[in-house]
Structure formats: structure tokens, C-alpha cells
Short mmCIF file of C-alpha atoms and ligand atoms in Angstrom, two decimals:
data_model
loop_
_atom_site.label_atom_id
_atom_site.label_comp_id
_atom_site.label_asym_id
_atom_site.label_seq_id
_atom_site.Cartn_x
_atom_site.Cartn_y
_atom_site.Cartn_z
CA MET A 91 -20.43 -13.73 12.70
CA ARG A 92 -16.83 -14.88 12.68
CA THR A 93 -14.34 -14.89 15.55
CA GLU A 94 -10.65 -15.15 14.73
CA LYS A 95 -7.49 -15.68 16.74
CA LEU A 96 -3.89 -14.51 16.69
CA TYR A 97 -1.26 -16.70 15.01
CA ILE A 98 1.87 -17.09 17.13
CA ASN A 99 4.62 -19.66 16.79
CA GLY A 100 2.53 -21.91 14.53
CA GLU A 101 -0.60 -21.84 16.73
CA TRP A 102 -3.90 -19.98 16.59
CA LYS A 103 -4.64 -18.52 20.02
CA ASP A 104 -6.64 -15.95 21.95
CA SER A 105 -4.87 -13.26 23.90
CA ALA A 106 -4.14 -13.97 27.57
CA THR A 107 -6.60 -11.24 28.60
CA GLY A 108 -9.31 -12.61 26.31
CA GLU A 109 -9.71 -9.17 24.75
CA THR A 110 -11.21 -8.81 21.28
CA PHE A 111 -12.20 -5.97 18.98
CA GLN A 112 -15.05 -5.59 16.52
CA VAL A 113 -14.77 -5.48 12.73
CA LEU A 114 -17.54 -3.63 10.88
CA ASN A 115 -18.80 -3.87 7.32
CA PRO A 116 -18.19 -0.41 5.78
CA ALA A 117 -21.16 -0.89 3.42
CA ASP A 118 -23.77 -0.70 6.19
CA GLY A 119 -22.04 -0.78 9.57
CA SER A 120 -23.13 -4.35 10.34
CA LEU A 121 -20.89 -6.46 12.55
CA VAL A 122 -18.63 -8.77 10.53
CA GLY A 123 -16.93 -10.40 13.50
CA LYS A 124 -14.56 -10.22 16.41
CA MET A 125 -10.79 -10.45 16.33
CA ALA A 126 -8.53 -11.37 19.26
CA ALA A 127 -6.54 -8.36 20.43
CA ALA A 128 -2.88 -8.98 21.24
CA GLY A 129 -1.27 -7.48 24.32
CA LYS A 130 2.40 -7.07 25.19
CA GLU A 131 2.62 -10.72 26.25
CA GLU A 132 1.59 -12.01 22.82
CA VAL A 133 3.98 -9.62 21.07
CA LEU A 134 6.87 -10.94 23.15
CA GLN A 135 5.82 -14.52 22.39
CA ALA A 136 5.78 -13.76 18.68
CA ILE A 137 9.24 -12.16 18.86
CA ALA A 138 10.63 -15.15 20.76
CA GLY A 139 9.08 -17.56 18.23
CA ALA A 140 10.51 -15.61 15.31
CA GLU A 141 13.93 -15.41 16.94
CA GLN A 142 13.90 -19.18 17.45
CA ALA A 143 12.85 -19.90 13.86
CA LYS A 144 15.34 -17.44 12.37
CA GLU A 145 18.45 -19.54 11.98
CA GLU A 146 16.87 -22.68 10.61
CA TRP A 147 14.77 -20.73 8.11
CA ALA A 148 17.72 -18.65 6.93
CA ASN A 149 19.89 -21.76 6.59
CA LEU A 150 17.44 -23.58 4.33
CA PRO A 151 18.52 -23.63 0.70
CA ALA A 152 16.68 -20.87 -1.18
CA GLN A 153 14.99 -23.54 -3.33
CA VAL A 154 13.40 -25.03 -0.23
CA ARG A 155 12.11 -21.65 1.00
CA ALA A 156 10.81 -21.09 -2.53
CA SER A 157 9.01 -24.43 -2.58
CA TYR A 158 6.99 -23.51 0.54
CA MET A 159 6.16 -20.17 -1.06
CA LYS A 160 5.05 -21.78 -4.33
CA LYS A 161 2.66 -23.99 -2.42
CA TRP A 162 1.35 -20.92 -0.60
CA HIS A 163 0.91 -19.13 -3.93
CA GLN A 164 -1.08 -22.05 -5.31
CA LEU A 165 -3.33 -22.13 -2.25
CA LEU A 166 -3.96 -18.38 -2.52
CA LEU A 167 -5.16 -18.80 -6.09
CA GLU A 168 -7.32 -21.80 -5.20
CA ASN A 169 -8.97 -19.74 -2.44
CA GLU A 170 -9.14 -16.39 -4.24
CA GLU A 171 -12.93 -16.18 -4.12
CA THR A 172 -13.07 -16.68 -0.33
CA ILE A 173 -10.40 -14.07 0.33
CA ALA A 174 -12.03 -11.62 -2.10
CA ARG A 175 -15.40 -12.02 -0.35
CA THR A 176 -13.77 -11.45 3.01
CA MET A 177 -12.15 -8.31 1.60
CA THR A 178 -15.39 -6.86 0.22
CA THR A 179 -17.11 -7.58 3.53
CA GLU A 180 -14.56 -5.87 5.77
CA GLN A 181 -13.07 -3.29 3.38
CA GLY A 182 -15.95 -2.44 1.04
CA LYS A 183 -14.35 -2.49 -2.41
CA PRO A 184 -16.34 -4.03 -5.31
CA LEU A 185 -15.94 -7.80 -5.50
CA ALA A 186 -14.26 -7.70 -8.94
CA GLU A 187 -11.64 -5.27 -7.58
CA ALA A 188 -11.14 -7.47 -4.52
CA LEU A 189 -10.54 -10.49 -6.75
CA GLY A 190 -8.00 -8.49 -8.76
CA GLU A 191 -6.22 -7.56 -5.55
CA VAL A 192 -6.06 -11.17 -4.33
CA ARG A 193 -4.44 -12.17 -7.63
CA ALA A 194 -1.96 -9.31 -7.27
CA ALA A 195 -1.29 -10.44 -3.70
CA ALA A 196 -0.59 -13.98 -4.90
CA SER A 197 1.72 -12.65 -7.61
CA PHE A 198 4.05 -11.18 -4.93
CA VAL A 199 4.37 -14.61 -3.32
CA GLU A 200 5.21 -16.20 -6.67
CA TRP A 201 7.63 -13.44 -7.69
CA TYR A 202 9.64 -13.60 -4.46
CA ALA A 203 9.65 -17.41 -4.44
CA GLU A 204 11.64 -17.01 -7.66
CA GLU A 205 13.68 -14.05 -6.41
CA ALA A 206 14.82 -16.05 -3.35
CA LYS A 207 17.06 -18.01 -5.71
CA ARG A 208 18.75 -14.92 -7.10
CA VAL A 209 20.23 -13.36 -3.98
CA TYR A 210 23.68 -13.07 -5.51
CA GLY A 211 26.80 -11.98 -3.71
CA GLU A 212 29.91 -10.66 -5.44
CA THR A 213 33.62 -11.21 -5.64
CA ILE A 214 35.73 -8.10 -6.14
CA PRO A 215 39.30 -8.00 -7.48
CA ALA A 216 41.60 -7.19 -4.55
CA SER A 217 44.57 -4.84 -4.70
CA SER A 218 46.91 -7.55 -3.41
CA SER A 219 47.56 -10.97 -4.96
CA ARG A 220 47.46 -12.37 -1.38
CA LYS A 221 43.90 -11.25 -0.76
CA ARG A 222 40.43 -12.12 -1.98
CA ILE A 223 37.29 -10.02 -1.47
CA MET A 224 33.96 -11.77 -1.09
CA VAL A 225 30.62 -10.02 -0.56
CA LEU A 226 27.73 -12.01 0.91
CA LYS A 227 24.08 -11.05 1.28
CA GLN A 228 22.42 -12.33 4.44
CA PRO A 229 18.93 -11.88 5.95
CA VAL A 230 18.55 -8.87 8.26
CA GLY A 231 16.64 -10.99 10.79
CA VAL A 232 13.31 -10.71 12.58
CA THR A 233 11.06 -8.26 10.74
CA ALA A 234 7.94 -6.41 11.87
CA ALA A 235 5.45 -5.60 9.11
CA ILE A 236 2.63 -3.09 9.67
CA THR A 237 -0.02 -2.76 6.94
CA PRO A 238 -3.01 -0.50 6.13
CA TRP A 239 -6.66 -1.30 5.41
CA ASN A 240 -6.90 -0.03 1.83
CA PHE A 241 -5.14 -3.04 0.26
CA PRO A 242 -5.59 -5.67 2.96
CA ALA A 243 -4.20 -8.55 0.89
CA SER A 244 -1.56 -7.16 -1.46
CA MET A 245 0.17 -5.00 1.19
CA VAL A 246 0.46 -8.12 3.38
CA THR A 247 2.13 -10.29 0.74
CA ARG A 248 4.19 -7.39 -0.71
CA LYS A 249 5.95 -7.32 2.67
CA ILE A 250 5.93 -10.93 3.88
CA SER A 251 7.05 -12.47 0.56
CA PRO A 252 10.38 -10.69 0.06
CA ALA A 253 11.12 -10.99 3.78
CA ILE A 254 10.69 -14.76 4.02
CA ALA A 255 12.30 -15.26 0.60
CA ALA A 256 15.38 -13.49 1.97
CA GLY A 257 15.29 -15.68 5.10
CA CYS A 258 13.69 -13.27 7.61
CA PRO A 259 10.85 -14.33 9.93
CA VAL A 260 7.99 -11.80 9.91
CA ILE A 261 5.56 -10.57 12.54
CA LEU A 262 2.58 -8.99 10.80
CA LYS A 263 0.25 -6.39 12.27
CA PRO A 264 -2.62 -5.68 9.84
CA ALA A 265 -4.95 -2.67 10.18
CA GLU A 266 -7.73 -2.97 12.72
CA GLN A 267 -10.45 -2.47 10.08
CA THR A 268 -9.26 -5.43 7.96
CA PRO A 269 -7.70 -8.23 10.03
CA PHE A 270 -9.74 -11.06 8.48
CA CYS A 271 -8.11 -10.87 5.03
CA ALA A 272 -4.76 -11.24 6.79
CA VAL A 273 -6.16 -14.19 8.77
CA GLU A 274 -7.26 -15.92 5.53
CA ILE A 275 -3.87 -15.36 3.95
CA ILE A 276 -1.90 -16.59 6.97
CA LYS A 277 -4.15 -19.66 7.33
CA LEU A 278 -2.99 -20.64 3.85
CA ALA A 279 0.66 -20.01 4.72
CA HIS A 280 0.13 -22.40 7.65
CA LYS A 281 -1.50 -24.94 5.31
CA ALA A 282 1.45 -24.62 2.93
CA GLY A 283 3.63 -25.91 5.77
CA ILE A 284 5.68 -22.75 6.37
CA PRO A 285 7.44 -23.65 9.64
CA LYS A 286 6.30 -22.26 12.98
CA GLY A 287 7.66 -18.87 13.96
CA VAL A 288 8.43 -17.85 10.37
CA ILE A 289 5.17 -15.89 10.09
CA SER A 290 3.11 -14.54 13.01
CA LEU A 291 -0.07 -12.48 13.00
CA LEU A 292 -0.83 -9.98 15.75
CA ALA A 293 -3.83 -7.69 15.66
CA GLY A 294 -4.94 -5.21 18.28
CA PRO A 295 -3.98 -1.89 19.87
CA PRO A 296 -1.41 -0.33 17.51
CA GLU A 297 0.58 1.53 20.18
CA ILE A 298 1.09 -1.53 22.39
CA ILE A 299 2.01 -3.81 19.49
CA GLY A 300 4.05 -1.14 17.71
CA ASP A 301 5.98 0.04 20.78
CA THR A 302 6.78 -3.49 21.96
CA LEU A 303 8.11 -4.42 18.53
CA LEU A 304 10.06 -1.18 18.19
CA GLU A 305 11.66 -1.29 21.64
CA ASP A 306 12.90 -4.87 21.21
CA SER A 307 16.41 -5.13 19.86
CA ARG A 308 15.72 -8.66 18.52
CA VAL A 309 13.48 -7.05 15.89
CA ARG A 310 15.98 -5.87 13.29
CA LYS A 311 13.71 -4.42 10.64
CA ILE A 312 10.41 -2.63 10.37
CA THR A 313 8.52 -2.38 7.12
CA PHE A 314 5.49 -0.12 7.17
CA THR A 315 2.77 0.99 4.78
CA GLY A 316 0.41 3.66 5.99
CA SER A 317 0.12 7.36 6.68
CA THR A 318 3.09 9.72 6.68
CA ASP A 319 2.40 10.79 10.27
CA VAL A 320 2.56 7.26 11.67
CA GLY A 321 5.56 6.49 9.43
CA LYS A 322 7.50 9.44 10.88
CA MET A 323 6.67 8.34 14.40
CA LEU A 324 7.84 4.76 13.71
CA MET A 325 11.04 6.12 12.21
CA LYS A 326 11.76 8.13 15.36
CA LYS A 327 10.99 5.17 17.63
CA SER A 328 13.23 2.83 15.58
CA ALA A 329 16.23 5.03 16.25
CA ASP A 330 17.01 3.66 19.71
CA THR A 331 17.70 0.17 18.40
CA VAL A 332 18.86 1.38 14.93
CA LYS A 333 16.48 -0.84 12.99
CA HIS A 334 16.42 -1.16 9.24
CA ILE A 335 13.32 0.70 8.09
CA SER A 336 11.23 0.75 4.92
CA LEU A 337 8.35 3.20 4.64
CA GLU A 338 5.57 3.30 2.03
CA LEU A 339 3.63 6.40 3.02
CA GLY A 340 1.03 8.82 1.76
CA GLY A 341 0.85 10.40 -1.67
CA HIS A 342 -0.73 13.36 -3.43
CA ALA A 343 -0.48 12.36 -7.06
CA PRO A 344 -0.66 15.04 -9.76
CA TYR A 345 -2.19 14.07 -13.13
CA ILE A 346 -1.09 16.37 -15.94
CA VAL A 347 -3.03 16.45 -19.19
CA PHE A 348 -1.39 18.40 -22.05
CA ASP A 349 -3.32 19.75 -25.02
CA ASP A 350 -1.67 17.19 -27.31
CA ALA A 351 -2.93 14.24 -25.20
CA ASN A 352 -5.34 11.59 -26.41
CA LEU A 353 -8.30 12.89 -24.41
CA ASP A 354 -10.30 9.66 -24.43
CA LYS A 355 -7.33 7.75 -23.11
CA ALA A 356 -6.59 10.40 -20.47
CA VAL A 357 -10.21 10.21 -19.26
CA ASN A 358 -10.37 6.39 -19.31
CA GLU A 359 -7.14 5.95 -17.41
CA LEU A 360 -8.23 8.56 -14.89
CA MET A 361 -11.34 6.56 -14.03
CA GLY A 362 -9.09 3.83 -12.62
CA ALA A 363 -6.58 6.25 -11.13
CA LYS A 364 -9.31 8.14 -9.23
CA ILE A 365 -12.32 5.87 -8.72
CA ARG A 366 -10.64 2.54 -7.88
CA ASN A 367 -11.14 1.64 -4.21
CA CYS A 368 -13.29 4.80 -3.86
CA GLY A 369 -10.18 6.95 -4.27
CA GLN A 370 -8.60 5.38 -1.15
CA VAL A 371 -5.32 4.58 -2.86
CA CYS A 372 -1.89 6.03 -2.11
CA ILE A 373 -1.25 6.51 -5.85
CA ALA A 374 -4.76 7.84 -6.59
CA THR A 375 -4.91 11.07 -8.57
CA ASN A 376 -5.34 13.89 -6.06
CA ARG A 377 -4.75 16.92 -8.25
CA LEU A 378 -5.54 17.25 -11.93
CA TYR A 379 -3.73 19.84 -14.02
CA VAL A 380 -5.18 20.38 -17.48
CA GLN A 381 -3.86 22.66 -20.20
CA GLU A 382 -6.05 25.74 -20.65
CA SER A 383 -7.17 25.17 -24.26
CA ILE A 384 -8.65 21.71 -23.56
CA GLU A 385 -10.04 22.28 -20.08
CA LYS A 386 -13.66 22.65 -21.17
CA ALA A 387 -13.71 19.55 -23.39
CA PHE A 388 -11.87 17.50 -20.80
CA VAL A 389 -14.13 18.46 -17.89
CA GLN A 390 -17.22 17.78 -20.01
CA LYS A 391 -16.09 14.25 -20.92
CA LEU A 392 -15.03 13.51 -17.37
CA SER A 393 -18.21 14.77 -15.72
CA GLN A 394 -20.28 12.49 -17.96
CA GLU A 395 -18.21 9.50 -16.84
CA PHE A 396 -18.31 10.52 -13.17
CA SER A 397 -22.10 10.99 -13.14
CA ASN A 398 -22.60 7.47 -14.59
CA ILE A 399 -20.65 5.67 -11.88
CA LYS A 400 -22.69 3.03 -10.07
CA MET A 401 -22.13 3.22 -6.33
CA GLY A 402 -23.24 0.83 -3.59
CA SER A 403 -22.29 -2.28 -1.66
CA GLY A 404 -19.37 -4.08 -3.28
CA PHE A 405 -21.46 -7.24 -3.60
CA GLU A 406 -24.11 -5.61 -5.83
CA GLU A 407 -23.96 -6.51 -9.52
CA GLY A 408 -22.25 -3.91 -11.74
CA ILE A 409 -21.02 -1.75 -8.83
CA GLN A 410 -18.00 0.42 -9.74
CA MET A 411 -17.48 2.16 -6.42
CA GLY A 412 -18.09 1.02 -2.84
CA PRO A 413 -18.31 2.92 0.46
CA LEU A 414 -15.60 4.87 2.24
CA ILE A 415 -13.89 2.88 4.98
CA ASP A 416 -15.54 4.75 7.88
CA GLY A 417 -17.09 7.93 9.25
CA LYS A 418 -13.71 9.58 9.82
CA ALA A 419 -12.83 9.12 6.15
CA TYR A 420 -16.19 10.62 5.16
CA GLN A 421 -15.63 13.66 7.36
CA LYS A 422 -12.22 14.29 5.80
CA VAL A 423 -13.63 14.15 2.26
CA GLN A 424 -16.47 16.49 3.21
CA GLU A 425 -14.08 18.89 4.93
CA HIS A 426 -11.84 19.07 1.83
CA VAL A 427 -14.79 19.76 -0.46
CA GLU A 428 -16.27 22.40 1.85
CA ASP A 429 -12.92 24.12 2.27
CA ALA A 430 -12.43 24.27 -1.52
CA LEU A 431 -15.96 25.63 -2.13
CA SER A 432 -15.52 28.25 0.58
CA LYS A 433 -12.34 29.44 -1.15
CA GLY A 434 -13.92 29.82 -4.58
CA ALA A 435 -13.90 26.37 -6.22
CA LYS A 436 -16.88 25.49 -8.44
CA LEU A 437 -18.72 22.18 -8.16
CA ILE A 438 -19.28 20.35 -11.48
CA THR A 439 -20.76 17.11 -10.16
CA GLY A 440 -21.16 15.26 -6.83
CA GLY A 441 -20.32 17.20 -3.70
CA GLU A 442 -22.47 15.16 -1.35
CA GLY A 443 -22.78 11.75 0.22
CA PHE A 444 -25.16 9.54 2.14
CA HIS A 445 -25.24 7.06 5.00
CA LYS A 446 -26.66 3.52 5.14
CA GLY A 447 -27.44 1.50 8.25
CA ASP A 448 -27.60 2.37 11.94
CA HIS A 449 -23.94 2.51 12.90
CA ASP A 450 -22.37 5.97 13.13
CA GLN A 451 -18.85 4.67 12.36
CA ALA A 452 -19.56 2.95 9.04
CA GLY A 453 -21.95 2.91 6.05
CA TYR A 454 -20.69 6.12 4.41
CA TYR A 455 -20.79 6.83 0.67
CA TYR A 456 -19.59 9.91 -1.21
CA LYS A 457 -20.57 10.70 -4.79
CA PRO A 458 -17.78 11.02 -7.39
CA THR A 459 -17.04 14.72 -7.31
CA ILE A 460 -15.36 17.20 -9.67
CA LEU A 461 -14.25 20.65 -8.58
CA VAL A 462 -12.87 23.31 -10.95
CA ASP A 463 -11.31 26.72 -10.38
CA VAL A 464 -9.29 25.29 -7.53
CA THR A 465 -6.18 27.05 -6.25
CA ALA A 466 -3.01 25.88 -4.52
CA ASP A 467 -4.07 27.28 -1.11
CA MET A 468 -7.01 24.87 -0.76
CA LYS A 469 -6.58 21.90 1.61
CA ILE A 470 -7.46 19.49 -1.15
CA MET A 471 -4.41 20.62 -3.16
CA LYS A 472 -2.06 20.04 -0.22
CA GLU A 473 -3.35 17.06 1.78
CA GLU A 474 -4.25 13.52 0.79
CA THR A 475 -8.08 13.40 0.46
CA PHE A 476 -8.43 9.60 0.22
CA GLY A 477 -11.84 9.82 -1.43
CA PRO A 478 -13.54 10.11 -4.85
CA VAL A 479 -12.99 13.86 -5.29
CA LEU A 480 -11.08 15.37 -8.19
CA PRO A 481 -9.93 19.00 -8.03
CA ILE A 482 -8.97 20.46 -11.41
CA GLN A 483 -6.62 23.40 -11.99
CA ARG A 484 -5.72 24.78 -15.42
CA PHE A 485 -2.20 25.63 -16.55
CA THR A 486 -0.66 27.35 -19.57
CA THR A 487 2.91 26.14 -20.05
CA GLU A 488 4.92 22.97 -19.47
CA GLU A 489 7.09 24.79 -16.91
CA GLU A 490 4.01 25.90 -14.98
CA ALA A 491 2.57 22.34 -14.96
CA LEU A 492 5.83 20.98 -13.58
CA ARG A 493 6.09 23.68 -10.94
CA LEU A 494 2.52 23.01 -9.75
CA ALA A 495 2.96 19.22 -9.81
CA ASN A 496 6.23 19.31 -7.87
CA ASN A 497 4.89 21.74 -5.26
CA SER A 498 4.21 19.06 -2.64
CA GLN A 499 5.95 17.41 0.29
CA PHE A 500 4.75 14.09 -1.16
CA GLY A 501 6.50 12.29 -4.00
CA LEU A 502 4.88 8.90 -4.59
CA ALA A 503 3.10 8.70 -7.96
CA SER A 504 2.48 11.16 -10.79
CA TYR A 505 0.84 10.94 -14.21
CA VAL A 506 1.45 12.68 -17.54
CA PHE A 507 -0.67 12.51 -20.66
CA THR A 508 0.80 13.74 -23.94
CA GLU A 509 1.25 12.31 -27.43
CA SER A 510 4.63 14.04 -27.75
CA LEU A 511 7.45 11.61 -26.98
CA SER A 512 9.92 14.41 -26.29
CA ARG A 513 7.59 16.19 -23.89
CA GLY A 514 6.70 12.90 -22.20
CA ILE A 515 10.36 12.11 -21.56
CA ARG A 516 11.22 15.69 -20.53
CA VAL A 517 8.38 15.90 -18.02
CA SER A 518 8.88 12.34 -16.65
CA GLU A 519 12.51 13.17 -15.91
CA LYS A 520 11.63 16.39 -14.08
CA LEU A 521 8.78 15.08 -11.93
CA GLU A 522 9.97 14.62 -8.33
CA TYR A 523 8.11 11.34 -7.85
CA GLY A 524 9.12 7.70 -7.39
CA ILE A 525 6.56 6.57 -9.97
CA VAL A 526 5.54 8.24 -13.24
CA GLY A 527 2.64 6.93 -15.31
CA LEU A 528 3.33 8.26 -18.82
CA ASN A 529 0.02 7.79 -20.66
CA ASP A 530 -0.66 5.13 -18.02
CA GLY A 531 -3.07 5.45 -15.09
CA GLY A 532 -2.23 2.06 -13.52
CA PRO A 533 1.54 1.72 -13.09
CA ALA A 534 1.62 -0.61 -10.01
CA THR A 535 2.80 -4.11 -10.86
CA VAL A 536 4.74 -6.91 -9.18
CA GLN A 537 7.94 -6.62 -11.22
CA ALA A 538 8.44 -2.85 -10.88
CA PRO A 539 9.88 -0.79 -7.99
CA PHE A 540 7.13 0.91 -5.95
CA GLY A 541 7.92 3.72 -3.54
CA GLY A 542 8.19 7.42 -3.09
CA PHE A 543 10.46 10.47 -2.94
CA LYS A 544 10.30 13.09 -0.18
CA GLU A 545 7.79 12.40 2.62
CA SER A 546 6.19 9.52 0.69
CA GLY A 547 8.69 7.06 2.02
CA LEU A 548 11.98 5.25 2.08
CA GLY A 549 12.96 2.23 0.01
CA ARG A 550 11.17 0.31 -2.71
CA GLU A 551 8.88 -2.71 -2.78
CA GLY A 552 8.36 -4.93 -5.82
CA GLY A 553 10.62 -6.43 -8.45
CA HIS A 554 14.19 -7.42 -7.71
CA PHE A 555 14.51 -4.16 -5.75
CA GLY A 556 12.03 -5.34 -3.10
CA ILE A 557 14.18 -8.08 -1.59
CA GLU A 558 17.27 -5.88 -1.10
CA SER A 559 15.96 -4.15 2.01
CA PHE A 560 15.70 -7.52 3.81
CA LEU A 561 19.38 -8.27 3.20
CA GLU A 562 22.52 -7.21 5.02
CA ILE A 563 25.74 -6.92 3.08
CA LYS A 564 28.68 -8.73 4.61
CA TYR A 565 32.21 -8.29 3.29
CA VAL A 566 34.68 -11.10 3.93
CA SER A 567 38.32 -10.15 3.37
CA ILE A 568 40.36 -13.32 2.80
CA GLY A 569 44.11 -13.50 3.17
CA ILE A 570 45.70 -16.43 1.28
CA LYS A 571 49.19 -17.85 1.02
P1 NAP B 151 -2.36 4.50 9.28
O1 NAP B 151 -3.38 5.11 10.14
O2 NAP B 151 -1.00 5.07 9.27
O3 NAP B 151 -2.33 2.95 9.67
C1 NAP B 151 -1.49 2.05 9.01
C2 NAP B 151 -1.10 0.94 9.97
O4 NAP B 151 -0.34 1.50 11.03
C3 NAP B 151 -2.29 0.25 10.62
O5 NAP B 151 -2.01 -1.11 10.79
C4 NAP B 151 -2.38 0.95 11.96
O6 NAP B 151 -2.99 0.19 12.96
C5 NAP B 151 -0.89 1.11 12.25
N1 NAP B 151 -0.61 2.09 13.30
C6 NAP B 151 -1.29 3.21 13.61
N2 NAP B 151 -0.72 3.83 14.68
C7 NAP B 151 0.34 3.07 15.04
C8 NAP B 151 1.32 3.13 16.08
N3 NAP B 151 1.31 4.13 16.97
N4 NAP B 151 2.27 2.17 16.16
C9 NAP B 151 2.27 1.15 15.29
N5 NAP B 151 1.36 1.02 14.29
C10 NAP B 151 0.42 1.95 14.17
O7 NAP B 151 -2.81 4.49 7.76
P2 NAP B 151 -4.18 3.97 7.14
O8 NAP B 151 -5.19 5.02 7.34
O9 NAP B 151 -4.48 2.58 7.60
O10 NAP B 151 -3.78 3.83 5.60
C11 NAP B 151 -3.90 4.87 4.71
C12 NAP B 151 -2.55 5.50 4.44
O11 NAP B 151 -1.67 4.51 3.92
C13 NAP B 151 -2.63 6.58 3.40
O12 NAP B 151 -1.84 7.68 3.81
C14 NAP B 151 -2.03 5.93 2.16
O13 NAP B 151 -1.50 6.83 1.24
C15 NAP B 151 -1.00 5.03 2.77
N6 NAP B 151 -0.65 3.95 1.84
C16 NAP B 151 0.58 3.99 1.24
C17 NAP B 151 0.94 3.01 0.33
C18 NAP B 151 2.28 3.04 -0.33
O14 NAP B 151 2.67 2.01 -0.88
N7 NAP B 151 3.01 4.13 -0.28
C19 NAP B 151 0.04 1.98 0.04
C20 NAP B 151 -1.21 1.96 0.67
C21 NAP B 151 -1.54 2.96 1.58
P3 NAP B 151 -4.56 0.38 13.31
O15 NAP B 151 -5.29 0.06 12.07
O16 NAP B 151 -4.76 -0.63 14.37
O17 NAP B 151 -4.73 1.80 13.75
#
């Protein structure tokens, strides 16, 4: 059993109160280890350390910041197996998926090491020959980053990398279910020689850590990935000190399959878009809309694939789907399925789960499930399920598909399958979503902007877009003789 500490101002330490919290293995509820729990005192220490490191870090030439990050990137790749194993142990996803995520996590560090060098300002022609206009981009300052459990490595580096590349120190608070991945990643940042105070790691009670960070005017930016409810609350609490805020929140992705789609491709891509990470993905397909004339063929193909999925502990050979994160997640999935069945949906496959181990909070599995004859009034068509359940609704026309797909307060990812270029472009342009996968079930990648419309968030992470939200724009008006 492991015991890990907080990382504050370049040192690994316990909290002053000595408090810890337990981390469970979602595959069977066994105890993975104990993590030190930060209190207000540790949060204030981390803020002070970041504030102290701020100027020197920001003043380093971008090439020097990049060189630390490149070393960190290299260390992440050298240690990918260890981090992936930690991830499967505390998060549950199959080991191959965990390894893929660690590589994606490393790619953010590499990308932003390069991007650090391209923070360009501008000069603008003035309206007087005795003036010059110069625009500078400067780091926003101390940043708080709060991350979820579903991608415990890539969400950490997707936030820390652009921040430190821009010159901002970061205080990270990972999710309580998955602090050890963050610990592994930050240990390597320390080994790479990133100076003290530039990155801190605080785990523990979210309200105490969150409120202390939000109330402090030295913290100039908050970047959050998680649920829409918590995101809204953080947004409200940031108002008093007018912090910069980036929010990557929940989704409810529609997946539209037209009758002119390549059905095999639509089914194959859907396996990733629905089954990856046991459906616990913000861009996972939550609602499938299939054109009437192909519904039967499509459902038949899909149910064969779903019934063949191998489910179990992420360490077992050939496993495609692991457990749900905890008992609460299981209850939500079950509630959505029961609600749909009670309102007239028909079960094609799945519809039940099982429990392993003795712990009532973890060890929960749910079979890949397909529901047909669903209607818009069912919970599953309105709320994020975060599990391996696929509700299918048929449609007749393109207009109807668009109306159904856009009927959501969420606007993160959407998917369209059609072999018609014109229809593909038409529908992509009309979908009210930050991300459209056109004949593509896996659009997330380091170089592209990731983020949502509506209540799915504010701002974008990834690509050259991702560094902008860590930069202030300063205009210098110069009078000359
Ligand atoms: P969550 O409950 O909102 O938690 C996310 C993070 O916020 C955790 O670190 C959590 O800490 C922290 N938190 C909770 N209450 C807080 C408070 N009062 N003050 C400060 N921090 C607080 O979400 P989750 O269940 O971990 O993650 C799943 C959600 O994330 C889904 O809705 C999913 O769609 C979304 N997500 C979005 C994206 C995207 O890019 N848009 C990517 C991945 C996931 P504790 O763990 O300690 O409670």
C-alpha cells in the first residue's frame, strides 16, 4: 500500500494536521493507498510559493522554460508503464487505454514546450506619425488547476503545460479518486528540475482547497475540468476577485448516422466513442440518432459488437472495458436505464451490472447496454449518463436530426456519419457543438482546440489556442519625437 504526500514549494510534505484520505481500486474496492489531505494552511503555503516563483519563471527566456518541459516530456515517456499501471489501479481503465492516455498526456508537455516560443505580440500602425503601438502578451499569473478522475494524466498536463509554458505557476488539485497519477507526473516534473513553486500539488477536501484558492486575490486564473454543476459554482465564486476562468465541463454528445453512411465505419468508430473508459468520457456518445431506413441493420450490427465486449479488471489480458469509477456512478447508470425502460424504451442488450469485492463504494461493473424506442423526455436523453449505455432514437429527415441533436443545454462534442460531402458540411456547420467528428469517432488530439458551446464550458484547450487563456494582453502606446 502506498502513502503519498503533497508537493508544495519544491518539497514533498504531509499536511500539518496529519490528515489523509483513502484511494480505492475501482476494480474490486481494495485499498490502493493513502494520500495526504491538504488543509487551508497548505493551500496558503502553495499560493505563497507560487507567488514567489512567479517573476523569475516568467522572466526566463521561453527557450529555457521549454528546455525544462522537454526534459519532463522525456521522463514521462521513459516512465509511461509505471504511470499507466498507477492509472489502471486507481481509475480502472484497461492498461492499453491507460498507456495511450499517458502518451497523450506527454504530448501536451511537448506541444506546449514548443508553443512557449511562439507567444507573439504585435505592432499596429498608429494614426499619428509621432506614435507607435506595441501589443505584448504576458502571463496571467498564479493559476489554480482542478482536474477530474476520468483522465487523471492527460487533464493534468493539458492544464499545467500551457500554463507553465506561458510563464504562470500552477497549483494543481486532482480528483480525490485519482491523486496518485498526478503524484507520479509531478514527481517527474520535480526530477526534470522545474524550479520550486512553479508547480504544486494539493489533494484533499475540495471545498476547503477550492474556496481558499478562489478567495485569494493572488490567484489570477482558475482552469477547471469537471461537471457543469461544480463549474458553475466555481464561476460564481471567482467573481469576487474577477479571476480569469476556463471551464471544460460536461457533455451529452449526439451521434447521427444517416442512411448514406458507411455502416461498418459508423459502428467501429462508435465502439471507441461509447465504450472507451467505460463510457466515462465527456465526449462519449450519449444519444444515437439513426435514420429510419437503416435502424434495424445498424442496431443488429451494433448489438453483436456490444455483446462481445470483454469486461473485467483493466489488468486482465484482452479486456476492452473496466469497472465504473464507484458505486455512485453505478447508481446513476442504473437509474437512467430504469427511467428509460419505465417510459417505454426497449432493451436490446445489457441492462444489468454486477459487483466484485467487499467494499460498497467500489467494484461496480455495468454491461454494455443498448436501448431503442427512446424518447426525448427520458433522463438518459437529457443528462450525462457517464456509463456504457447507448440510447437510440430514429429520425426521418436531416432537419429533424439536427433539431434533436441541438436540443440540449450541452454543446461539447457531436458526431455525424454520412458519405455525402455536402450533407456532412451542412450538418457540421449547423451543429451547436465545439467539436464535430465528421465520420470520426475520436476527434480529441493535442494540436486541435478542445472545448464546448453552451453549458459545456468556456475557452479552449489544445493547439495554439490553449496557451492564449494563460496570457494577458498589454498595449503599450509609445510617443516618439
Ligand atoms: P466533479 O465532481 O465536478 O469533480 C471535478 C473536480 O472538481 C475534482 O477534482 C473535484 O474534487 C473538484 N471539486 C468538486 N467540488 C469542488 C468544490 N466545491 N470546489 C473545488 N473543487 C471541487 O467532476 P468529476 O465527476 O470528477 O468528472 C466528471 C465530469 O467531468 C463529467 O461531467 C465530464 O463530462 C467532465 N469532463 C469534462 C471534460 C472536458 O474537457 N470538457 C473532460 C473530462 C471530464 P474531488 O474529486 O475531491 O471531489
